[in-house]
Amino acid sequence: GGEIGHLMHDVLDILLRALQAEQPSGQWVDTWFNLLADDPWGLWSDAVVLDAAGPEVQQAYSKRVAKDWQAWVTSQSSPAQKPEVYSGSVYGRFDHQRYKFRSRYLDDLKRQGDSQTALEVMRTHLEEAHEYCDLIAYCEALNKPREALQFAKAAHKRYPNDHRCEEALLRCYERDGWDDEALAMRRKQLEQSPSSENYLTLLKAAHAAGKNQADYRTELFDWARQREAERPSTMTQRMWQSSSKNNQGNNVSVRVVWLLTDKAFDEALALVQPPHVCEPDLLLAIARKLPASRSLEAVPLLHRVFDIKMHMAQNPYREVIGLVLETVAHMPQPARSQWLARLRAEYKPKRNFIKGLEGLS
């Protein structure tokens, strides 16, 4: 029930108090490493123990971790002893021994302020994408932008689909004024995921690269329009089209997301009109942005949202009942009563839904 974890922390607290009361000789490091090897929970913090243990232990620790790392590197240089390794993993598994020796040695070098040796170790022993990213960040922390960019390019080349490596290279490009290169990468990101965030980031990159904002925005919307025409109709899109008699419309959700991001609500409203289809949550967002003076324009949008949501709704129907309440608030009589009567007739078998309509007229 978690008691063993509390017990381990209590024992570690006792050790820290003992070290602070009487700092041991450097030979204690061997005892400590035996304790580390026997600890299956990994609760030790080397830095905390070293601070409490004093300078002799710190010096002995530095020698030990350097020796352990060098021994591991030497063992890997022999083909007969070297295991099959792929991207830092042994037989497809995480190589914990390599990680342990490497991270201990690097952390100690950084603690000592030996950044040059730390950089050399990080540079010459790169296997995982995150290790490239750590090296890039360390170069940046040391104010070495040229080296950071060099390693960022190498990381992205080796791991072109790794988001962390991509963001590291973009950070270097945008920091160092490689605006055209950054724009190309941001454009690729948007084409893979045309979200609101990527849209804004791309427009910012286009501005930095000297592009005319209006022209570039038009180019993006033209790309999105062409994408809509080329993408085949999906099962979800066909379900959205249930609110329209015409099945020839496109899914305009991407352009609507961007228009809402630009606060171009009237353009978004015009775009989502049938036969076009759109994600229901976007239709709902447009309806809620309309002022009270245009309340009637929200009704067709809310009807479309209800039809889609009701198709997927399950008992107890809270979301769709809430949509009904929101919709009738915009509807005048007799249209309101007529719509409610249609719902009661069409969904009569859904007793809990019908019960939720009680009191509405």
mmCIF file of C-alpha atoms in Angstrom:
data_model
loop_
_atom_site.group_PDB
_atom_site.id
_atom_site.type_symbol
_atom_site.label_atom_id
_atom_site.label_comp_id
_atom_site.label_asym_id
_atom_site.label_seq_id
_atom_site.Cartn_x
_atom_site.Cartn_y
_atom_site.Cartn_z
ATOM 1 C CA GLY A 1 0.000 0.000 0.000
ATOM 2 C CA GLY A 2 2.922 2.385 -0.534
ATOM 3 C CA GLU A 3 4.486 1.772 2.892
ATOM 4 C CA ILE A 4 7.762 0.472 1.411
ATOM 5 C CA GLY A 5 8.283 3.746 -0.459
ATOM 6 C CA HIS A 6 7.882 5.781 2.717
ATOM 7 C CA LEU A 7 10.263 3.415 4.503
ATOM 8 C CA MET A 8 12.929 3.818 1.783
ATOM 9 C CA HIS A 9 12.745 7.615 2.046
ATOM 10 C CA ASP A 10 13.000 7.397 5.832
ATOM 11 C CA VAL A 11 16.147 5.268 5.541
ATOM 12 C CA LEU A 12 17.628 7.742 3.055
ATOM 13 C CA ASP A 13 16.915 10.598 5.497
ATOM 14 C CA ILE A 14 18.766 8.679 8.225
ATOM 15 C CA LEU A 15 21.750 8.243 5.892
ATOM 16 C CA LEU A 16 21.855 11.957 5.038
ATOM 17 C CA ARG A 17 21.761 12.940 8.708
ATOM 18 C CA ALA A 18 24.566 10.466 9.434
ATOM 19 C CA LEU A 19 26.713 11.837 6.592
ATOM 20 C CA GLN A 20 26.192 15.398 7.764
ATOM 21 C CA ALA A 21 27.065 14.454 11.345
ATOM 22 C CA GLU A 22 30.345 12.733 10.383
ATOM 23 C CA GLN A 23 31.575 12.888 6.794
ATOM 24 C CA PRO A 24 33.250 9.589 5.782
ATOM 25 C CA SER A 25 36.490 8.940 3.932
ATOM 26 C CA GLY A 26 36.565 8.415 0.188
ATOM 27 C CA GLN A 27 36.513 4.644 0.666
ATOM 28 C CA TRP A 28 32.838 4.908 1.636
ATOM 29 C CA VAL A 29 32.008 5.332 -2.066
ATOM 30 C CA ASP A 30 32.390 1.567 -2.584
ATOM 31 C CA THR A 31 29.854 0.897 0.178
ATOM 32 C CA TRP A 32 27.508 3.444 -1.305
ATOM 33 C CA PHE A 33 27.718 1.963 -4.799
ATOM 34 C CA ASN A 34 26.907 -1.469 -3.364
ATOM 35 C CA LEU A 35 23.799 0.081 -1.810
ATOM 36 C CA LEU A 36 22.911 1.663 -5.157
ATOM 37 C CA ALA A 37 23.254 -1.680 -6.911
ATOM 38 C CA ASP A 38 20.923 -3.330 -4.383
ATOM 39 C CA ASP A 39 18.229 -0.619 -4.619
ATOM 40 C CA PRO A 40 15.467 -1.759 -7.015
ATOM 41 C CA TRP A 41 13.474 1.484 -6.564
ATOM 42 C CA GLY A 42 16.046 3.999 -7.791
ATOM 43 C CA LEU A 43 15.237 6.488 -5.026
ATOM 44 C CA TRP A 44 18.789 7.748 -4.531
ATOM 45 C CA SER A 45 19.802 11.250 -5.564
ATOM 46 C CA ASP A 46 23.536 11.211 -6.176
ATOM 47 C CA ALA A 47 23.795 14.996 -5.960
ATOM 48 C CA VAL A 48 22.041 15.167 -2.577
ATOM 49 C CA VAL A 49 24.206 12.417 -1.089
ATOM 50 C CA LEU A 50 27.415 13.976 -2.463
ATOM 51 C CA ASP A 51 26.559 17.372 -0.968
ATOM 52 C CA ALA A 52 26.112 15.741 2.427
ATOM 53 C CA ALA A 53 29.109 13.384 2.191
ATOM 54 C CA GLY A 54 31.809 16.023 1.773
ATOM 55 C CA PRO A 55 34.869 16.617 -0.437
ATOM 56 C CA GLU A 56 36.675 13.289 0.052
ATOM 57 C CA VAL A 57 33.646 11.306 -1.087
ATOM 58 C CA GLN A 58 33.086 13.745 -3.940
ATOM 59 C CA GLN A 59 36.611 13.206 -5.233
ATOM 60 C CA ALA A 60 36.371 9.426 -4.895
ATOM 61 C CA TYR A 61 32.984 9.499 -6.629
ATOM 62 C CA SER A 62 34.425 11.441 -9.575
ATOM 63 C CA LYS A 63 37.183 8.872 -10.020
ATOM 64 C CA ARG A 64 34.710 5.983 -9.725
ATOM 65 C CA VAL A 65 32.190 7.255 -12.282
ATOM 66 C CA ALA A 66 34.975 8.133 -14.748
ATOM 67 C CA LYS A 67 36.447 4.644 -14.332
ATOM 68 C CA ASP A 68 33.048 2.947 -14.754
ATOM 69 C CA TRP A 69 32.278 4.911 -17.916
ATOM 70 C CA GLN A 70 35.683 4.255 -19.464
ATOM 71 C CA ALA A 71 35.390 0.553 -18.672
ATOM 72 C CA TRP A 72 32.005 0.440 -20.398
ATOM 73 C CA VAL A 73 33.348 2.274 -23.464
ATOM 74 C CA THR A 74 36.301 -0.116 -23.651
ATOM 75 C CA SER A 75 34.009 -3.128 -23.426
ATOM 76 C CA GLN A 76 32.023 -1.826 -26.390
ATOM 77 C CA SER A 77 35.108 -1.460 -28.561
ATOM 78 C CA SER A 78 35.523 -5.248 -28.752
ATOM 79 C CA PRO A 79 33.233 -6.792 -31.432
ATOM 80 C CA ALA A 80 33.299 -10.083 -29.558
ATOM 81 C CA GLN A 81 31.909 -8.483 -26.413
ATOM 82 C CA LYS A 82 29.716 -5.788 -27.897
ATOM 83 C CA PRO A 83 25.988 -6.708 -27.786
ATOM 84 C CA GLU A 84 23.649 -6.063 -30.650
ATOM 85 C CA VAL A 85 22.624 -2.439 -30.138
ATOM 86 C CA TYR A 86 20.013 -0.445 -31.993
ATOM 87 C CA SER A 87 19.544 3.220 -31.117
ATOM 88 C CA GLY A 88 20.815 2.853 -27.579
ATOM 89 C CA SER A 89 18.881 -0.327 -26.879
ATOM 90 C CA VAL A 90 20.112 -3.847 -26.338
ATOM 91 C CA TYR A 91 17.998 -6.312 -28.361
ATOM 92 C CA GLY A 92 15.313 -3.667 -28.678
ATOM 93 C CA ARG A 93 15.336 -2.878 -24.935
ATOM 94 C CA PHE A 94 16.553 0.215 -23.130
ATOM 95 C CA ASP A 95 20.262 -0.126 -22.283
ATOM 96 C CA HIS A 96 20.071 0.808 -18.616
ATOM 97 C CA GLN A 97 23.761 0.152 -17.918
ATOM 98 C CA ARG A 98 24.910 2.538 -20.628
ATOM 99 C CA TYR A 99 22.457 5.183 -19.456
ATOM 100 C CA LYS A 100 23.553 4.820 -15.828
ATOM 101 C CA PHE A 101 27.302 5.076 -16.499
ATOM 102 C CA ARG A 102 26.957 7.864 -19.062
ATOM 103 C CA SER A 103 24.583 10.058 -17.056
ATOM 104 C CA ARG A 104 26.559 9.685 -13.817
ATOM 105 C CA TYR A 105 29.801 10.647 -15.539
ATOM 106 C CA LEU A 106 28.253 13.603 -17.390
ATOM 107 C CA ASP A 107 26.466 14.909 -14.314
ATOM 108 C CA ASP A 108 29.704 14.775 -12.371
ATOM 109 C CA LEU A 109 31.666 16.588 -15.077
ATOM 110 C CA LYS A 110 29.044 19.333 -15.113
ATOM 111 C CA ARG A 111 29.098 19.523 -11.318
ATOM 112 C CA GLN A 112 32.846 20.056 -11.463
ATOM 113 C CA GLY A 113 32.470 22.689 -14.158
ATOM 114 C CA ASP A 114 34.409 20.652 -16.738
ATOM 115 C CA SER A 115 32.189 21.633 -19.648
ATOM 116 C CA GLN A 116 34.787 20.843 -22.310
ATOM 117 C CA THR A 117 35.112 17.184 -21.298
ATOM 118 C CA ALA A 118 31.345 16.928 -20.880
ATOM 119 C CA LEU A 119 30.836 18.254 -24.407
ATOM 120 C CA GLU A 120 33.352 15.794 -25.802
ATOM 121 C CA VAL A 121 31.669 12.848 -24.077
ATOM 122 C CA MET A 122 28.233 13.946 -25.243
ATOM 123 C CA ARG A 123 29.489 14.537 -28.793
ATOM 124 C CA THR A 124 31.322 11.245 -29.208
ATOM 125 C CA HIS A 125 28.665 9.042 -27.615
ATOM 126 C CA LEU A 126 25.366 9.924 -29.301
ATOM 127 C CA GLU A 127 22.819 7.185 -29.874
ATOM 128 C CA GLU A 128 19.364 8.410 -28.798
ATOM 129 C CA ALA A 129 17.373 11.375 -30.095
ATOM 130 C CA HIS A 130 17.079 12.802 -26.594
ATOM 131 C CA GLU A 131 20.871 12.700 -26.247
ATOM 132 C CA TYR A 132 21.183 14.951 -29.281
ATOM 133 C CA CYS A 133 18.633 17.303 -27.750
ATOM 134 C CA ASP A 134 20.525 17.346 -24.442
ATOM 135 C CA LEU A 135 23.737 18.179 -26.306
ATOM 136 C CA ILE A 136 22.056 20.994 -28.245
ATOM 137 C CA ALA A 137 20.602 22.476 -25.057
ATOM 138 C CA TYR A 138 23.978 22.209 -23.297
ATOM 139 C CA CYS A 139 25.701 24.051 -26.157
ATOM 140 C CA GLU A 140 23.082 26.773 -25.909
ATOM 141 C CA ALA A 141 23.578 27.012 -22.139
ATOM 142 C CA LEU A 142 27.327 27.450 -22.751
ATOM 143 C CA ASN A 143 26.621 30.181 -25.336
ATOM 144 C CA LYS A 144 27.872 28.085 -28.247
ATOM 145 C CA PRO A 145 25.173 28.775 -30.881
ATOM 146 C CA ARG A 146 27.252 27.571 -33.848
ATOM 147 C CA GLU A 147 27.830 24.170 -32.257
ATOM 148 C CA ALA A 148 24.167 23.976 -31.208
ATOM 149 C CA LEU A 149 23.053 24.541 -34.810
ATOM 150 C CA GLN A 150 25.563 21.976 -36.092
ATOM 151 C CA PHE A 151 24.269 19.275 -33.759
ATOM 152 C CA ALA A 152 20.645 20.264 -34.379
ATOM 153 C CA LYS A 153 21.130 19.707 -38.109
ATOM 154 C CA ALA A 154 22.755 16.329 -37.463
ATOM 155 C CA ALA A 155 19.966 15.323 -35.080
ATOM 156 C CA HIS A 156 17.219 16.218 -37.540
ATOM 157 C CA LYS A 157 18.996 14.384 -40.337
ATOM 158 C CA ARG A 158 19.313 11.233 -38.240
ATOM 159 C CA TYR A 159 15.839 11.477 -36.672
ATOM 160 C CA PRO A 160 13.727 13.380 -39.230
ATOM 161 C CA ASN A 161 10.447 12.316 -37.611
ATOM 162 C CA ASP A 162 11.382 13.103 -34.012
ATOM 163 C CA HIS A 163 9.449 16.114 -32.746
ATOM 164 C CA ARG A 164 12.119 17.064 -30.179
ATOM 165 C CA CYS A 165 14.889 17.169 -32.783
ATOM 166 C CA GLU A 166 12.690 19.149 -35.131
ATOM 167 C CA GLU A 167 11.887 21.728 -32.467
ATOM 168 C CA ALA A 168 15.562 21.999 -31.500
ATOM 169 C CA LEU A 169 16.547 22.756 -35.100
ATOM 170 C CA LEU A 170 13.712 25.268 -35.439
ATOM 171 C CA ARG A 171 14.830 26.977 -32.251
ATOM 172 C CA CYS A 172 18.346 27.323 -33.666
ATOM 173 C CA TYR A 173 17.125 28.491 -37.068
ATOM 174 C CA GLU A 174 14.834 31.141 -35.613
ATOM 175 C CA ARG A 175 17.430 32.317 -33.109
ATOM 176 C CA ASP A 176 20.201 32.651 -35.690
ATOM 177 C CA GLY A 177 18.179 34.265 -38.470
ATOM 178 C CA TRP A 178 17.811 31.258 -40.808
ATOM 179 C CA ASP A 179 14.321 32.544 -41.581
ATOM 180 C CA ASP A 180 13.731 30.840 -44.937
ATOM 181 C CA GLU A 181 14.764 27.466 -43.542
ATOM 182 C CA ALA A 182 12.563 27.967 -40.490
ATOM 183 C CA LEU A 183 9.633 28.954 -42.704
ATOM 184 C CA ALA A 184 9.979 25.780 -44.774
ATOM 185 C CA MET A 185 9.918 23.645 -41.632
ATOM 186 C CA ARG A 186 6.973 25.509 -40.132
ATOM 187 C CA ARG A 187 5.080 25.090 -43.406
ATOM 188 C CA LYS A 188 5.717 21.350 -43.319
ATOM 189 C CA GLN A 189 4.425 21.210 -39.740
ATOM 190 C CA LEU A 190 1.245 23.009 -40.708
ATOM 191 C CA GLU A 191 0.618 20.760 -43.706
ATOM 192 C CA GLN A 192 0.967 17.736 -41.430
ATOM 193 C CA SER A 193 -1.184 19.247 -38.660
ATOM 194 C CA PRO A 194 -3.104 22.385 -39.712
ATOM 195 C CA SER A 195 -3.987 23.455 -36.178
ATOM 196 C CA SER A 196 -4.621 26.964 -34.932
ATOM 197 C CA GLU A 197 -1.272 26.973 -33.126
ATOM 198 C CA ASN A 198 0.668 25.898 -36.211
ATOM 199 C CA TYR A 199 -1.210 28.448 -38.319
ATOM 200 C CA LEU A 200 -0.206 31.342 -36.055
ATOM 201 C CA THR A 201 3.372 30.096 -35.775
ATOM 202 C CA LEU A 202 3.659 29.821 -39.548
ATOM 203 C CA LEU A 203 2.352 33.352 -40.100
ATOM 204 C CA LYS A 204 4.936 34.604 -37.619
ATOM 205 C CA ALA A 205 7.675 32.699 -39.469
ATOM 206 C CA ALA A 206 6.448 34.119 -42.792
ATOM 207 C CA HIS A 207 6.674 37.639 -41.371
ATOM 208 C CA ALA A 208 10.232 36.978 -40.175
ATOM 209 C CA ALA A 209 11.125 35.709 -43.650
ATOM 210 C CA GLY A 210 9.856 38.938 -45.226
ATOM 211 C CA LYS A 211 6.657 37.554 -46.739
ATOM 212 C CA ASN A 212 3.640 39.782 -47.296
ATOM 213 C CA GLN A 213 1.208 38.668 -44.601
ATOM 214 C CA ALA A 214 -1.955 39.101 -46.642
ATOM 215 C CA ASP A 215 -0.533 37.320 -49.678
ATOM 216 C CA TYR A 216 0.870 34.468 -47.621
ATOM 217 C CA ARG A 217 -2.425 34.034 -45.762
ATOM 218 C CA THR A 218 -4.225 33.828 -49.115
ATOM 219 C CA GLU A 219 -1.721 31.192 -50.227
ATOM 220 C CA LEU A 220 -2.439 29.119 -47.132
ATOM 221 C CA PHE A 221 -6.202 29.275 -47.647
ATOM 222 C CA ASP A 222 -5.759 28.275 -51.293
ATOM 223 C CA TRP A 223 -3.719 25.270 -50.141
ATOM 224 C CA ALA A 224 -6.419 24.323 -47.623
ATOM 225 C CA ARG A 225 -9.152 24.654 -50.268
ATOM 226 C CA GLN A 226 -7.229 22.390 -52.645
ATOM 227 C CA ARG A 227 -6.645 19.915 -49.820
ATOM 228 C CA GLU A 228 -10.384 19.761 -49.153
ATOM 229 C CA ALA A 229 -11.097 18.936 -52.774
ATOM 230 C CA GLU A 230 -8.482 16.193 -52.935
ATOM 231 C CA ARG A 231 -9.210 14.404 -49.650
ATOM 232 C CA PRO A 232 -11.772 11.582 -49.980
ATOM 233 C CA SER A 233 -14.999 11.685 -48.026
ATOM 234 C CA THR A 234 -14.666 9.872 -44.702
ATOM 235 C CA MET A 235 -17.294 7.997 -42.726
ATOM 236 C CA THR A 236 -17.362 10.850 -40.218
ATOM 237 C CA GLN A 237 -17.816 13.417 -42.967
ATOM 238 C CA ARG A 238 -20.691 11.446 -44.475
ATOM 239 C CA MET A 239 -22.318 11.445 -41.044
ATOM 240 C CA TRP A 240 -21.903 15.240 -40.852
ATOM 241 C CA GLN A 241 -23.546 15.487 -44.265
ATOM 242 C CA SER A 242 -26.716 13.935 -42.844
ATOM 243 C CA SER A 243 -27.938 17.464 -42.148
ATOM 244 C CA SER A 244 -27.676 18.352 -45.832
ATOM 245 C CA LYS A 245 -29.559 16.964 -48.825
ATOM 246 C CA ASN A 246 -26.597 17.792 -51.036
ATOM 247 C CA ASN A 247 -23.651 15.446 -50.583
ATOM 248 C CA GLN A 248 -21.260 17.350 -52.811
ATOM 249 C CA GLY A 249 -19.773 19.656 -50.157
ATOM 250 C CA ASN A 250 -16.258 19.611 -48.778
ATOM 251 C CA ASN A 251 -15.083 19.343 -45.191
ATOM 252 C CA VAL A 252 -14.063 22.956 -44.553
ATOM 253 C CA SER A 253 -12.984 22.454 -40.924
ATOM 254 C CA VAL A 254 -9.359 23.506 -41.470
ATOM 255 C CA ARG A 255 -10.255 26.856 -43.013
ATOM 256 C CA VAL A 256 -12.867 27.417 -40.315
ATOM 257 C CA VAL A 257 -10.285 26.826 -37.575
ATOM 258 C CA TRP A 258 -8.032 29.460 -39.142
ATOM 259 C CA LEU A 259 -10.889 31.925 -39.653
ATOM 260 C CA LEU A 260 -11.905 31.578 -36.010
ATOM 261 C CA THR A 261 -8.258 32.081 -35.043
ATOM 262 C CA ASP A 262 -8.305 35.307 -37.072
ATOM 263 C CA LYS A 263 -11.644 36.239 -35.418
ATOM 264 C CA ALA A 264 -13.196 36.362 -38.894
ATOM 265 C CA PHE A 265 -16.541 35.042 -37.633
ATOM 266 C CA ASP A 266 -18.695 36.224 -40.538
ATOM 267 C CA GLU A 267 -16.356 34.564 -43.047
ATOM 268 C CA ALA A 268 -16.501 31.361 -41.025
ATOM 269 C CA LEU A 269 -20.303 31.488 -40.936
ATOM 270 C CA ALA A 270 -20.490 31.937 -44.700
ATOM 271 C CA LEU A 271 -18.044 29.095 -45.326
ATOM 272 C CA VAL A 272 -19.901 26.454 -43.288
ATOM 273 C CA GLN A 273 -23.186 26.859 -45.127
ATOM 274 C CA PRO A 274 -24.481 23.699 -46.875
ATOM 275 C CA PRO A 275 -23.440 21.801 -48.874
ATOM 276 C CA HIS A 276 -20.136 22.186 -47.001
ATOM 277 C CA VAL A 277 -19.648 20.198 -43.791
ATOM 278 C CA CYS A 278 -17.648 21.039 -40.707
ATOM 279 C CA GLU A 279 -16.712 19.611 -37.336
ATOM 280 C CA PRO A 280 -19.687 20.047 -34.980
ATOM 281 C CA ASP A 281 -17.661 21.771 -32.266
ATOM 282 C CA LEU A 282 -16.647 24.437 -34.783
ATOM 283 C CA LEU A 283 -20.263 24.959 -35.820
ATOM 284 C CA LEU A 284 -21.106 25.356 -32.151
ATOM 285 C CA ALA A 285 -18.289 27.874 -31.677
ATOM 286 C CA ILE A 286 -19.591 29.990 -34.567
ATOM 287 C CA ALA A 287 -23.158 29.879 -33.226
ATOM 288 C CA ARG A 288 -21.990 31.057 -29.810
ATOM 289 C CA LYS A 289 -20.008 33.953 -31.291
ATOM 290 C CA LEU A 290 -23.066 35.459 -32.977
ATOM 291 C CA PRO A 291 -24.501 38.502 -31.165
ATOM 292 C CA ALA A 292 -28.005 38.418 -29.704
ATOM 293 C CA SER A 293 -29.265 40.534 -32.596
ATOM 294 C CA ARG A 294 -28.417 37.664 -34.965
ATOM 295 C CA SER A 295 -29.810 34.917 -32.758
ATOM 296 C CA LEU A 296 -31.861 33.327 -35.549
ATOM 297 C CA GLU A 297 -28.710 32.690 -37.616
ATOM 298 C CA ALA A 298 -27.455 30.413 -34.858
ATOM 299 C CA VAL A 299 -30.449 28.069 -35.074
ATOM 300 C CA PRO A 300 -29.516 26.177 -38.282
ATOM 301 C CA LEU A 301 -25.987 25.682 -36.951
ATOM 302 C CA LEU A 302 -27.264 24.357 -33.632
ATOM 303 C CA HIS A 303 -29.681 22.021 -35.437
ATOM 304 C CA ARG A 304 -26.770 20.558 -37.405
ATOM 305 C CA VAL A 305 -24.739 20.123 -34.229
ATOM 306 C CA PHE A 306 -27.659 18.408 -32.510
ATOM 307 C CA ASP A 307 -28.217 15.992 -35.422
ATOM 308 C CA ILE A 308 -24.564 14.940 -35.329
ATOM 309 C CA LYS A 309 -24.283 14.700 -31.544
ATOM 310 C CA MET A 310 -27.608 12.854 -31.190
ATOM 311 C CA HIS A 311 -26.426 10.243 -33.674
ATOM 312 C CA MET A 312 -23.604 9.363 -31.258
ATOM 313 C CA ALA A 313 -25.348 10.126 -27.957
ATOM 314 C CA GLN A 314 -25.807 7.579 -25.199
ATOM 315 C CA ASN A 315 -27.872 7.575 -22.035
ATOM 316 C CA PRO A 316 -28.199 9.820 -19.982
ATOM 317 C CA TYR A 317 -28.095 12.273 -22.926
ATOM 318 C CA ARG A 318 -26.868 15.244 -20.885
ATOM 319 C CA GLU A 319 -24.933 16.853 -23.740
ATOM 320 C CA VAL A 320 -27.739 16.681 -26.314
ATOM 321 C CA ILE A 321 -30.380 17.819 -23.830
ATOM 322 C CA GLY A 322 -28.154 20.790 -23.091
ATOM 323 C CA LEU A 323 -27.975 21.469 -26.834
ATOM 324 C CA VAL A 324 -31.757 21.384 -27.056
ATOM 325 C CA LEU A 325 -32.056 23.915 -24.230
ATOM 326 C CA GLU A 326 -29.468 26.151 -25.903
ATOM 327 C CA THR A 327 -31.203 25.892 -29.282
ATOM 328 C CA VAL A 328 -34.778 26.612 -28.161
ATOM 329 C CA ALA A 329 -33.523 29.731 -26.405
ATOM 330 C CA HIS A 330 -32.833 31.148 -29.879
ATOM 331 C CA MET A 331 -36.106 29.984 -31.491
ATOM 332 C CA PRO A 332 -39.382 31.897 -31.647
ATOM 333 C CA GLN A 333 -42.796 30.294 -31.578
ATOM 334 C CA PRO A 334 -44.248 28.359 -33.350
ATOM 335 C CA ALA A 335 -40.974 27.021 -34.805
ATOM 336 C CA ARG A 336 -39.818 26.105 -31.303
ATOM 337 C CA SER A 337 -42.867 23.948 -30.509
ATOM 338 C CA GLN A 338 -42.748 22.317 -33.937
ATOM 339 C CA TRP A 339 -39.100 21.303 -33.518
ATOM 340 C CA LEU A 340 -39.689 19.923 -30.020
ATOM 341 C CA ALA A 341 -42.685 17.941 -31.301
ATOM 342 C CA ARG A 342 -40.517 16.446 -34.037
ATOM 343 C CA LEU A 343 -37.855 15.452 -31.488
ATOM 344 C CA ARG A 344 -40.432 13.780 -29.234
ATOM 345 C CA ALA A 345 -41.836 11.794 -32.163
ATOM 346 C CA GLU A 346 -38.491 10.830 -33.698
ATOM 347 C CA TYR A 347 -36.769 9.838 -30.466
ATOM 348 C CA LYS A 348 -39.756 8.422 -28.570
ATOM 349 C CA PRO A 349 -37.954 5.109 -27.782
ATOM 350 C CA LYS A 350 -35.189 7.048 -25.973
ATOM 351 C CA ARG A 351 -37.139 7.500 -22.770
ATOM 352 C CA ASN A 352 -34.468 9.319 -20.776
ATOM 353 C CA PHE A 353 -33.969 11.795 -23.604
ATOM 354 C CA ILE A 354 -37.729 12.427 -23.817
ATOM 355 C CA LYS A 355 -37.841 12.831 -20.047
ATOM 356 C CA GLY A 356 -35.176 15.527 -20.345
ATOM 357 C CA LEU A 357 -37.476 17.528 -22.622
ATOM 358 C CA GLU A 358 -40.235 17.732 -19.991
ATOM 359 C CA GLY A 359 -41.369 21.262 -19.345
ATOM 360 C CA LEU A 360 -40.282 22.545 -22.757
ATOM 361 C CA SER A 361 -42.890 23.802 -25.166
#
